[in-house]
């Protein structure tokens, strides 16, 4: 699981000779998202940053996150600074919208708002052989012995838990590396696996941080602890032209194999297995629940990657640019590219999830935008809870998230 920096709403400084130095403070007391019958309203406090009074031209407009070049609302008005203004936003459709506030042609504030997020519809686009594809992959994985080895790391052990590095085998025979913390006292313990973010670096597992839990930091092939073994290059581009050999077929099976390992760890209670991860780790958490044969008691994915590729690529620069470049090099049309990716789209796996889900999203996330998070979340039919972090980019507020995750797992 990759720990990522929080991206807060930051005012963009006005620049250029014509700037009027408008300061904008947005009322965030409503957390910048609304559900009907509430109507979205922007409450703005406007000032002149030079400290004086001034006339200004306020320009406010909105674009849908999937259509950044089309304004769904646009208004211009003259104001005398300082001023307070309330602007009703006539949003009709569920979704996320980027709001811009400008003065004299200079954008001084930019942020994302949401309307009816749990009613966003992004229908699955799974291929006819989708279920067969994953059944075959799991059968192939089952033919590979786990071959788990645990190596004690004495200098990292604590008073209540021992730390081990471990290796095991996964789909295709790949060797996977991981780190685990196991309580010293014999007994049965809940066990949690953390899945890593894309390109994330290992973080130090606190030996006694959760002394009554078994914890596992898993890797997927060529990443995290297994990065020295990487033979796949830029993972998301690897064999994009063939779903049977595409990187994420193996990586998704690595997520399933992590559950096989978690069950085998000394003291693991097979009735209390949990998973968590952010970004790519959030996707892998959802995959483990969808393909893991019901072994997970509850999961906590946040800011998940790999969901709703057609809309995703309309919103983001990366990974859309890398994947489209690879598709072009391979001679794939957009249709072929999206068909291949559909096997790995979280929204196509979402309805397979049977365990309770606690999901966190960053409303200002530019990497895995909230639209893509919700496209999968809204298709999950098991018990679920959502936490939207108003000011967060590609992260969650861990000071809030960790306690909520613990309470959610404790509930189940």
GROMACS .gro file of C-alpha atoms in nm:
model
  412
    1UNK     CA    1   0.000   0.000   0.000
    2UNK     CA    2   0.156   0.327  -0.106
    3UNK     CA    3   0.124   0.623   0.129
    4UNK     CA    4   0.052   0.927  -0.085
    5UNK     CA    5   0.053   1.300  -0.021
    6UNK     CA    6  -0.273   1.485   0.041
    7UNK     CA    7  -0.365   1.735  -0.231
    8UNK     CA    8  -0.565   2.020  -0.080
    9UNK     CA    9  -0.767   2.284  -0.263
   10UNK     CA   10  -0.512   2.551  -0.345
   11UNK     CA   11  -0.601   2.886  -0.497
   12UNK     CA   12  -0.412   2.950  -0.819
   13UNK     CA   13  -0.248   3.292  -0.801
   14UNK     CA   14  -0.381   3.539  -1.052
   15UNK     CA   15  -0.116   3.641  -1.304
   16UNK     CA   16  -0.083   3.879  -1.594
   17UNK     CA   17  -0.098   4.254  -1.628
   18UNK     CA   18  -0.478   4.267  -1.610
   19UNK     CA   19  -0.523   4.070  -1.289
   20UNK     CA   20  -0.741   4.237  -1.026
   21UNK     CA   21  -0.594   4.031  -0.739
   22UNK     CA   22  -0.927   3.880  -0.635
   23UNK     CA   23  -0.916   3.652  -0.334
   24UNK     CA   24  -1.175   3.374  -0.318
   25UNK     CA   25  -1.279   3.172  -0.015
   26UNK     CA   26  -1.517   2.883  -0.085
   27UNK     CA   27  -1.759   2.775   0.186
   28UNK     CA   28  -1.689   2.403   0.224
   29UNK     CA   29  -1.924   2.339   0.514
   30UNK     CA   30  -2.137   2.118   0.289
   31UNK     CA   31  -1.828   1.917   0.180
   32UNK     CA   32  -1.878   2.020  -0.186
   33UNK     CA   33  -2.119   1.740  -0.274
   34UNK     CA   34  -2.495   1.721  -0.263
   35UNK     CA   35  -2.780   1.473  -0.288
   36UNK     CA   36  -3.129   1.558  -0.416
   37UNK     CA   37  -3.352   1.725  -0.310
   38UNK     CA   38  -3.060   1.947  -0.209
   39UNK     CA   39  -2.950   2.187  -0.480
   40UNK     CA   40  -2.580   2.260  -0.530
   41UNK     CA   41  -2.491   2.611  -0.419
   42UNK     CA   42  -2.154   2.785  -0.419
   43UNK     CA   43  -2.112   3.033  -0.135
   44UNK     CA   44  -1.814   3.257  -0.208
   45UNK     CA   45  -1.639   3.523  -0.002
   46UNK     CA   46  -1.459   3.761  -0.236
   47UNK     CA   47  -1.190   4.011  -0.147
   48UNK     CA   48  -0.917   4.220  -0.302
   49UNK     CA   49  -0.585   4.077  -0.190
   50UNK     CA   50  -0.430   4.425  -0.188
   51UNK     CA   51  -0.657   4.505   0.107
   52UNK     CA   52  -0.862   4.772  -0.063
   53UNK     CA   53  -1.200   4.796  -0.232
   54UNK     CA   54  -1.219   4.735  -0.602
   55UNK     CA   55  -1.454   4.658  -0.886
   56UNK     CA   56  -1.409   4.317  -1.044
   57UNK     CA   57  -1.559   4.088  -1.303
   58UNK     CA   58  -1.643   3.748  -1.155
   59UNK     CA   59  -1.660   3.454  -1.394
   60UNK     CA   60  -1.783   3.114  -1.270
   61UNK     CA   61  -1.827   2.807  -1.488
   62UNK     CA   62  -1.861   2.430  -1.454
   63UNK     CA   63  -1.760   2.140  -1.678
   64UNK     CA   64  -1.852   1.775  -1.638
   65UNK     CA   65  -1.545   1.569  -1.551
   66UNK     CA   66  -1.587   1.357  -1.864
   67UNK     CA   67  -1.635   1.658  -2.097
   68UNK     CA   68  -1.382   1.918  -1.988
   69UNK     CA   69  -1.427   2.130  -2.302
   70UNK     CA   70  -1.804   2.186  -2.260
   71UNK     CA   71  -1.944   2.422  -1.997
   72UNK     CA   72  -2.263   2.301  -1.831
   73UNK     CA   73  -2.298   2.633  -1.647
   74UNK     CA   74  -2.141   2.971  -1.718
   75UNK     CA   75  -2.205   3.309  -1.559
   76UNK     CA   76  -2.027   3.645  -1.554
   77UNK     CA   77  -2.117   3.933  -1.327
   78UNK     CA   78  -1.971   4.260  -1.201
   79UNK     CA   79  -1.897   4.273  -0.829
   80UNK     CA   80  -1.767   4.533  -0.587
   81UNK     CA   81  -1.503   4.385  -0.359
   82UNK     CA   82  -1.525   4.278  -0.084
   83UNK     CA   83  -1.843   4.077  -0.137
   84UNK     CA   84  -2.029   3.759  -0.046
   85UNK     CA   85  -2.216   3.569  -0.317
   86UNK     CA   86  -2.434   3.261  -0.342
   87UNK     CA   87  -2.453   3.100  -0.684
   88UNK     CA   88  -2.711   2.831  -0.755
   89UNK     CA   89  -2.574   2.561  -0.983
   90UNK     CA   90  -2.844   2.411  -1.210
   91UNK     CA   91  -2.696   2.062  -1.224
   92UNK     CA   92  -2.942   1.803  -1.355
   93UNK     CA   93  -2.736   1.484  -1.388
   94UNK     CA   94  -2.549   1.279  -1.129
   95UNK     CA   95  -2.177   1.321  -1.161
   96UNK     CA   96  -1.868   1.517  -1.069
   97UNK     CA   97  -1.804   1.864  -1.203
   98UNK     CA   98  -1.499   2.089  -1.214
   99UNK     CA   99  -1.572   2.441  -1.097
  100UNK     CA  100  -1.365   2.742  -1.204
  101UNK     CA  101  -1.368   3.087  -1.050
  102UNK     CA  102  -1.190   3.357  -1.251
  103UNK     CA  103  -1.126   3.730  -1.233
  104UNK     CA  104  -1.034   3.928  -1.542
  105UNK     CA  105  -0.954   3.607  -1.728
  106UNK     CA  106  -0.734   3.465  -1.453
  107UNK     CA  107  -0.847   3.145  -1.277
  108UNK     CA  108  -0.810   3.208  -0.905
  109UNK     CA  109  -0.983   2.893  -0.777
  110UNK     CA  110  -1.047   2.550  -0.927
  111UNK     CA  111  -1.202   2.248  -0.755
  112UNK     CA  112  -1.429   1.947  -0.802
  113UNK     CA  113  -1.783   1.917  -0.669
  114UNK     CA  114  -2.021   1.622  -0.676
  115UNK     CA  115  -2.394   1.573  -0.726
  116UNK     CA  116  -2.574   1.247  -0.650
  117UNK     CA  117  -2.250   1.042  -0.662
  118UNK     CA  118  -2.417   0.714  -0.571
  119UNK     CA  119  -2.646   0.747  -0.872
  120UNK     CA  120  -2.369   0.772  -1.131
  121UNK     CA  121  -2.431   0.500  -1.390
  122UNK     CA  122  -2.147   0.335  -1.578
  123UNK     CA  123  -2.275   0.006  -1.711
  124UNK     CA  124  -2.049  -0.301  -1.724
  125UNK     CA  125  -1.898  -0.382  -2.061
  126UNK     CA  126  -1.771  -0.735  -1.990
  127UNK     CA  127  -1.705  -0.962  -2.287
  128UNK     CA  128  -1.920  -1.276  -2.334
  129UNK     CA  129  -1.638  -1.501  -2.212
  130UNK     CA  130  -1.555  -1.283  -1.907
  131UNK     CA  131  -1.654  -1.546  -1.647
  132UNK     CA  132  -1.480  -1.821  -1.841
  133UNK     CA  133  -1.165  -1.609  -1.869
  134UNK     CA  134  -1.133  -1.568  -1.493
  135UNK     CA  135  -1.237  -1.926  -1.415
  136UNK     CA  136  -0.956  -2.042  -1.643
  137UNK     CA  137  -0.707  -1.805  -1.481
  138UNK     CA  138  -0.795  -1.932  -1.134
  139UNK     CA  139  -0.763  -2.293  -1.250
  140UNK     CA  140  -0.417  -2.211  -1.387
  141UNK     CA  141  -0.323  -2.051  -1.056
  142UNK     CA  142  -0.439  -2.356  -0.864
  143UNK     CA  143  -0.186  -2.568  -1.056
  144UNK     CA  144   0.103  -2.361  -0.911
  145UNK     CA  145   0.209  -2.468  -0.560
  146UNK     CA  146   0.234  -2.186  -0.308
  147UNK     CA  147   0.582  -2.290  -0.187
  148UNK     CA  148   0.570  -2.040   0.098
  149UNK     CA  149   0.893  -1.962   0.283
  150UNK     CA  150   0.918  -1.740   0.592
  151UNK     CA  151   1.248  -1.582   0.700
  152UNK     CA  152   1.262  -1.415   1.042
  153UNK     CA  153   1.408  -1.062   1.048
  154UNK     CA  154   1.527  -1.039   1.414
  155UNK     CA  155   1.627  -0.672   1.404
  156UNK     CA  156   1.272  -0.572   1.302
  157UNK     CA  157   1.082  -0.786   1.554
  158UNK     CA  158   0.894  -0.622   1.838
  159UNK     CA  159   0.788  -0.727   2.184
  160UNK     CA  160   0.457  -0.871   2.070
  161UNK     CA  161   0.504  -0.956   1.702
  162UNK     CA  162   0.773  -1.107   1.485
  163UNK     CA  163   0.852  -0.973   1.138
  164UNK     CA  164   0.921  -1.210   0.851
  165UNK     CA  165   1.013  -1.163   0.490
  166UNK     CA  166   0.851  -1.427   0.275
  167UNK     CA  167   0.842  -1.557  -0.078
  168UNK     CA  168   0.584  -1.764  -0.260
  169UNK     CA  169   0.489  -1.861  -0.611
  170UNK     CA  170   0.199  -1.733  -0.817
  171UNK     CA  171   0.039  -1.759  -1.162
  172UNK     CA  172   0.287  -1.849  -1.434
  173UNK     CA  173   0.542  -1.957  -1.173
  174UNK     CA  174   0.644  -1.602  -1.078
  175UNK     CA  175   0.810  -1.556  -0.740
  176UNK     CA  176   0.643  -1.296  -0.520
  177UNK     CA  177   0.798  -1.125  -0.217
  178UNK     CA  178   0.612  -1.000   0.088
  179UNK     CA  179   0.651  -0.897   0.452
  180UNK     CA  180   0.438  -1.026   0.740
  181UNK     CA  181   0.393  -0.948   1.110
  182UNK     CA  182   0.278  -1.239   1.326
  183UNK     CA  183   0.194  -1.224   1.701
  184UNK     CA  184   0.440  -1.413   1.919
  185UNK     CA  185   0.171  -1.547   2.150
  186UNK     CA  186   0.008  -1.865   2.010
  187UNK     CA  187  -0.358  -1.827   1.920
  188UNK     CA  188  -0.600  -1.741   1.641
  189UNK     CA  189  -0.582  -1.388   1.507
  190UNK     CA  190  -0.760  -1.177   1.244
  191UNK     CA  191  -0.537  -1.133   0.941
  192UNK     CA  192  -0.517  -0.840   0.701
  193UNK     CA  193  -0.337  -0.805   0.369
  194UNK     CA  194  -0.227  -0.467   0.230
  195UNK     CA  195  -0.196  -0.439  -0.148
  196UNK     CA  196   0.056  -0.201  -0.303
  197UNK     CA  197   0.002   0.108  -0.514
  198UNK     CA  198   0.135   0.130  -0.870
  199UNK     CA  199   0.510   0.170  -0.845
  200UNK     CA  200   0.487   0.210  -0.468
  201UNK     CA  201   0.792   0.155  -0.248
  202UNK     CA  202   0.779  -0.063   0.065
  203UNK     CA  203   0.699   0.119   0.385
  204UNK     CA  204   0.807   0.007   0.729
  205UNK     CA  205   0.559  -0.222   0.902
  206UNK     CA  206   0.535  -0.131   1.271
  207UNK     CA  207   0.616  -0.452   1.456
  208UNK     CA  208   0.380  -0.379   1.745
  209UNK     CA  209   0.146  -0.131   1.575
  210UNK     CA  210  -0.149  -0.372   1.575
  211UNK     CA  211  -0.029  -0.643   1.815
  212UNK     CA  212  -0.347  -0.852   1.799
  213UNK     CA  213  -0.348  -0.879   1.420
  214UNK     CA  214  -0.153  -1.066   1.158
  215UNK     CA  215  -0.057  -0.819   0.886
  216UNK     CA  216   0.083  -0.889   0.542
  217UNK     CA  217   0.234  -0.642   0.296
  218UNK     CA  218   0.180  -0.820  -0.034
  219UNK     CA  219   0.344  -0.746  -0.368
  220UNK     CA  220   0.229  -0.807  -0.720
  221UNK     CA  221   0.475  -0.929  -0.979
  222UNK     CA  222   0.761  -0.693  -1.047
  223UNK     CA  223   0.642  -0.434  -0.795
  224UNK     CA  224   0.692  -0.332  -0.433
  225UNK     CA  225   0.914  -0.595  -0.262
  226UNK     CA  226   0.930  -0.781  -0.594
  227UNK     CA  227   1.050  -0.484  -0.800
  228UNK     CA  228   1.406  -0.626  -0.826
  229UNK     CA  229   1.245  -0.920  -1.012
  230UNK     CA  230   1.060  -0.695  -1.259
  231UNK     CA  231   1.068  -0.832  -1.614
  232UNK     CA  232   0.757  -0.649  -1.735
  233UNK     CA  233   0.885  -0.299  -1.797
  234UNK     CA  234   0.602  -0.046  -1.776
  235UNK     CA  235   0.346  -0.278  -1.621
  236UNK     CA  236   0.027  -0.125  -1.756
  237UNK     CA  237   0.155  -0.147  -2.115
  238UNK     CA  238   0.286  -0.505  -2.101
  239UNK     CA  239   0.117  -0.731  -2.363
  240UNK     CA  240  -0.180  -0.498  -2.395
  241UNK     CA  241  -0.269  -0.676  -2.719
  242UNK     CA  242  -0.344  -1.011  -2.550
  243UNK     CA  243  -0.564  -1.042  -2.237
  244UNK     CA  244  -0.424  -1.391  -2.172
  245UNK     CA  245  -0.071  -1.255  -2.126
  246UNK     CA  246  -0.149  -0.895  -2.024
  247UNK     CA  247   0.032  -0.788  -1.709
  248UNK     CA  248  -0.281  -0.753  -1.499
  249UNK     CA  249  -0.397  -1.109  -1.553
  250UNK     CA  250  -0.096  -1.221  -1.354
  251UNK     CA  251  -0.120  -0.928  -1.111
  252UNK     CA  252  -0.485  -1.002  -1.037
  253UNK     CA  253  -0.397  -1.365  -0.975
  254UNK     CA  254  -0.123  -1.244  -0.740
  255UNK     CA  255  -0.397  -1.075  -0.538
  256UNK     CA  256  -0.583  -1.406  -0.514
  257UNK     CA  257  -0.262  -1.592  -0.428
  258UNK     CA  258  -0.203  -1.346  -0.143
  259UNK     CA  259  -0.519  -1.484   0.019
  260UNK     CA  260  -0.380  -1.837  -0.014
  261UNK     CA  261  -0.071  -1.716   0.171
  262UNK     CA  262  -0.267  -1.523   0.433
  263UNK     CA  263  -0.459  -1.841   0.520
  264UNK     CA  264  -0.134  -2.035   0.564
  265UNK     CA  265   0.033  -1.792   0.805
  266UNK     CA  266   0.073  -1.931   1.158
  267UNK     CA  267  -0.220  -1.827   1.376
  268UNK     CA  268  -0.436  -1.687   1.094
  269UNK     CA  269  -0.808  -1.722   1.159
  270UNK     CA  270  -0.953  -1.817   0.820
  271UNK     CA  271  -1.290  -1.679   0.926
  272UNK     CA  272  -1.145  -1.331   0.981
  273UNK     CA  273  -0.951  -1.230   0.671
  274UNK     CA  274  -0.948  -0.867   0.556
  275UNK     CA  275  -0.789  -0.661   0.279
  276UNK     CA  276  -0.699  -0.297   0.224
  277UNK     CA  277  -0.513  -0.091  -0.034
  278UNK     CA  278  -0.502   0.242  -0.209
  279UNK     CA  279  -0.487   0.330  -0.579
  280UNK     CA  280  -0.370   0.013  -0.758
  281UNK     CA  281  -0.387  -0.144  -0.412
  282UNK     CA  282  -0.753  -0.043  -0.395
  283UNK     CA  283  -0.816  -0.218  -0.726
  284UNK     CA  284  -0.634  -0.530  -0.605
  285UNK     CA  285  -0.839  -0.525  -0.285
  286UNK     CA  286  -1.159  -0.527  -0.489
  287UNK     CA  287  -1.018  -0.798  -0.717
  288UNK     CA  288  -0.928  -1.020  -0.421
  289UNK     CA  289  -1.287  -0.989  -0.298
  290UNK     CA  290  -1.435  -1.051  -0.644
  291UNK     CA  291  -1.216  -1.350  -0.737
  292UNK     CA  292  -1.118  -1.484  -0.396
  293UNK     CA  293  -1.408  -1.728  -0.351
  294UNK     CA  294  -1.568  -1.543  -0.062
  295UNK     CA  295  -1.275  -1.577   0.177
  296UNK     CA  296  -1.258  -1.210   0.278
  297UNK     CA  297  -1.475  -1.101   0.570
  298UNK     CA  298  -1.460  -0.730   0.475
  299UNK     CA  299  -1.245  -0.497   0.265
  300UNK     CA  300  -1.138  -0.132   0.268
  301UNK     CA  301  -1.027  -0.009  -0.076
  302UNK     CA  302  -0.960   0.359  -0.130
  303UNK     CA  303  -0.902   0.576  -0.438
  304UNK     CA  304  -0.907   0.256  -0.652
  305UNK     CA  305  -0.733   0.235  -0.989
  306UNK     CA  306  -0.836   0.033  -1.298
  307UNK     CA  307  -1.205   0.120  -1.317
  308UNK     CA  308  -1.427   0.237  -1.605
  309UNK     CA  309  -1.154   0.270  -1.866
  310UNK     CA  310  -1.359   0.451  -2.137
  311UNK     CA  311  -1.460   0.732  -1.903
  312UNK     CA  312  -1.131   0.715  -1.712
  313UNK     CA  313  -0.932   0.791  -2.024
  314UNK     CA  314  -1.157   1.089  -2.105
  315UNK     CA  315  -1.063   1.247  -1.772
  316UNK     CA  316  -0.695   1.173  -1.704
  317UNK     CA  317  -0.364   1.230  -1.880
  318UNK     CA  318  -0.189   0.927  -1.728
  319UNK     CA  319  -0.234   0.632  -1.765
  320UNK     CA  320  -0.442   0.713  -2.072
  321UNK     CA  321  -0.139   0.849  -2.259
  322UNK     CA  322   0.080   0.547  -2.182
  323UNK     CA  323  -0.187   0.293  -2.270
  324UNK     CA  324  -0.295   0.468  -2.591
  325UNK     CA  325   0.067   0.498  -2.700
  326UNK     CA  326   0.117   0.124  -2.644
  327UNK     CA  327  -0.206   0.049  -2.833
  328UNK     CA  328  -0.086   0.260  -3.127
  329UNK     CA  329   0.249   0.082  -3.134
  330UNK     CA  330   0.067  -0.253  -3.135
  331UNK     CA  331  -0.175  -0.146  -3.408
  332UNK     CA  332  -0.480  -0.171  -3.180
  333UNK     CA  333  -0.788   0.035  -3.252
  334UNK     CA  334  -0.959   0.209  -2.960
  335UNK     CA  335  -1.231  -0.056  -2.977
  336UNK     CA  336  -0.980  -0.339  -2.950
  337UNK     CA  337  -0.792  -0.165  -2.670
  338UNK     CA  338  -1.107  -0.115  -2.462
  339UNK     CA  339  -1.223  -0.473  -2.529
  340UNK     CA  340  -0.892  -0.606  -2.398
  341UNK     CA  341  -0.901  -0.378  -2.094
  342UNK     CA  342  -1.261  -0.476  -2.017
  343UNK     CA  343  -1.139  -0.807  -1.871
  344UNK     CA  344  -0.955  -0.607  -1.604
  345UNK     CA  345  -1.208  -0.330  -1.543
  346UNK     CA  346  -1.312  -0.318  -1.178
  347UNK     CA  347  -1.669  -0.224  -1.271
  348UNK     CA  348  -1.699  -0.560  -1.449
  349UNK     CA  349  -1.587  -0.744  -1.134
  350UNK     CA  350  -1.786  -0.536  -0.886
  351UNK     CA  351  -2.102  -0.747  -0.878
  352UNK     CA  352  -1.901  -1.054  -0.782
  353UNK     CA  353  -1.810  -0.899  -0.448
  354UNK     CA  354  -2.004  -1.054  -0.161
  355UNK     CA  355  -1.831  -0.913   0.148
  356UNK     CA  356  -1.892  -0.573   0.311
  357UNK     CA  357  -1.699  -0.284   0.153
  358UNK     CA  358  -1.578   0.042   0.306
  359UNK     CA  359  -1.450   0.273   0.031
  360UNK     CA  360  -1.274   0.608   0.055
  361UNK     CA  361  -1.233   0.854  -0.231
  362UNK     CA  362  -1.058   1.190  -0.271
  363UNK     CA  363  -1.296   1.445  -0.422
  364UNK     CA  364  -1.003   1.634  -0.578
  365UNK     CA  365  -0.824   1.323  -0.709
  366UNK     CA  366  -0.662   1.386  -1.050
  367UNK     CA  367  -0.513   1.035  -1.083
  368UNK     CA  368  -0.806   0.804  -1.006
  369UNK     CA  369  -1.090   1.058  -1.031
  370UNK     CA  370  -1.397   1.008  -0.811
  371UNK     CA  371  -1.612   0.932  -1.116
  372UNK     CA  372  -1.409   0.616  -1.176
  373UNK     CA  373  -1.423   0.516  -0.810
  374UNK     CA  374  -1.801   0.548  -0.806
  375UNK     CA  375  -1.855   0.357  -1.131
  376UNK     CA  376  -1.741   0.040  -0.956
  377UNK     CA  377  -1.875   0.121  -0.610
  378UNK     CA  378  -2.227   0.178  -0.740
  379UNK     CA  379  -2.236  -0.173  -0.888
  380UNK     CA  380  -2.142  -0.347  -0.562
  381UNK     CA  381  -2.447  -0.519  -0.415
  382UNK     CA  382  -2.302  -0.629  -0.080
  383UNK     CA  383  -2.324  -0.407   0.232
  384UNK     CA  384  -2.114  -0.097   0.170
  385UNK     CA  385  -2.018   0.240   0.313
  386UNK     CA  386  -1.857   0.540   0.145
  387UNK     CA  387  -1.634   0.815   0.280
  388UNK     CA  388  -1.570   1.115   0.052
  389UNK     CA  389  -1.270   1.327   0.152
  390UNK     CA  390  -1.357   1.676   0.032
  391UNK     CA  391  -1.006   1.823   0.018
  392UNK     CA  392  -0.804   1.514  -0.069
  393UNK     CA  393  -0.642   1.442  -0.401
  394UNK     CA  394  -0.493   1.099  -0.466
  395UNK     CA  395  -0.510   0.991  -0.105
  396UNK     CA  396  -0.737   0.981   0.198
  397UNK     CA  397  -0.697   1.151   0.534
  398UNK     CA  398  -0.529   0.866   0.719
  399UNK     CA  399  -0.594   1.025   1.060
  400UNK     CA  400  -0.964   0.977   0.986
  401UNK     CA  401  -0.949   0.673   0.758
  402UNK     CA  402  -0.758   0.435   0.985
  403UNK     CA  403  -1.000   0.464   1.277
  404UNK     CA  404  -1.301   0.428   1.046
  405UNK     CA  405  -1.144   0.123   0.879
  406UNK     CA  406  -1.080  -0.039   1.218
  407UNK     CA  407  -1.437   0.028   1.327
  408UNK     CA  408  -1.573  -0.112   1.000
  409UNK     CA  409  -1.365  -0.429   1.025
  410UNK     CA  410  -1.462  -0.460   1.389
  411UNK     CA  411  -1.829  -0.441   1.293
  412UNK     CA  412  -1.782  -0.745   1.071
   0.00000   0.00000   0.00000
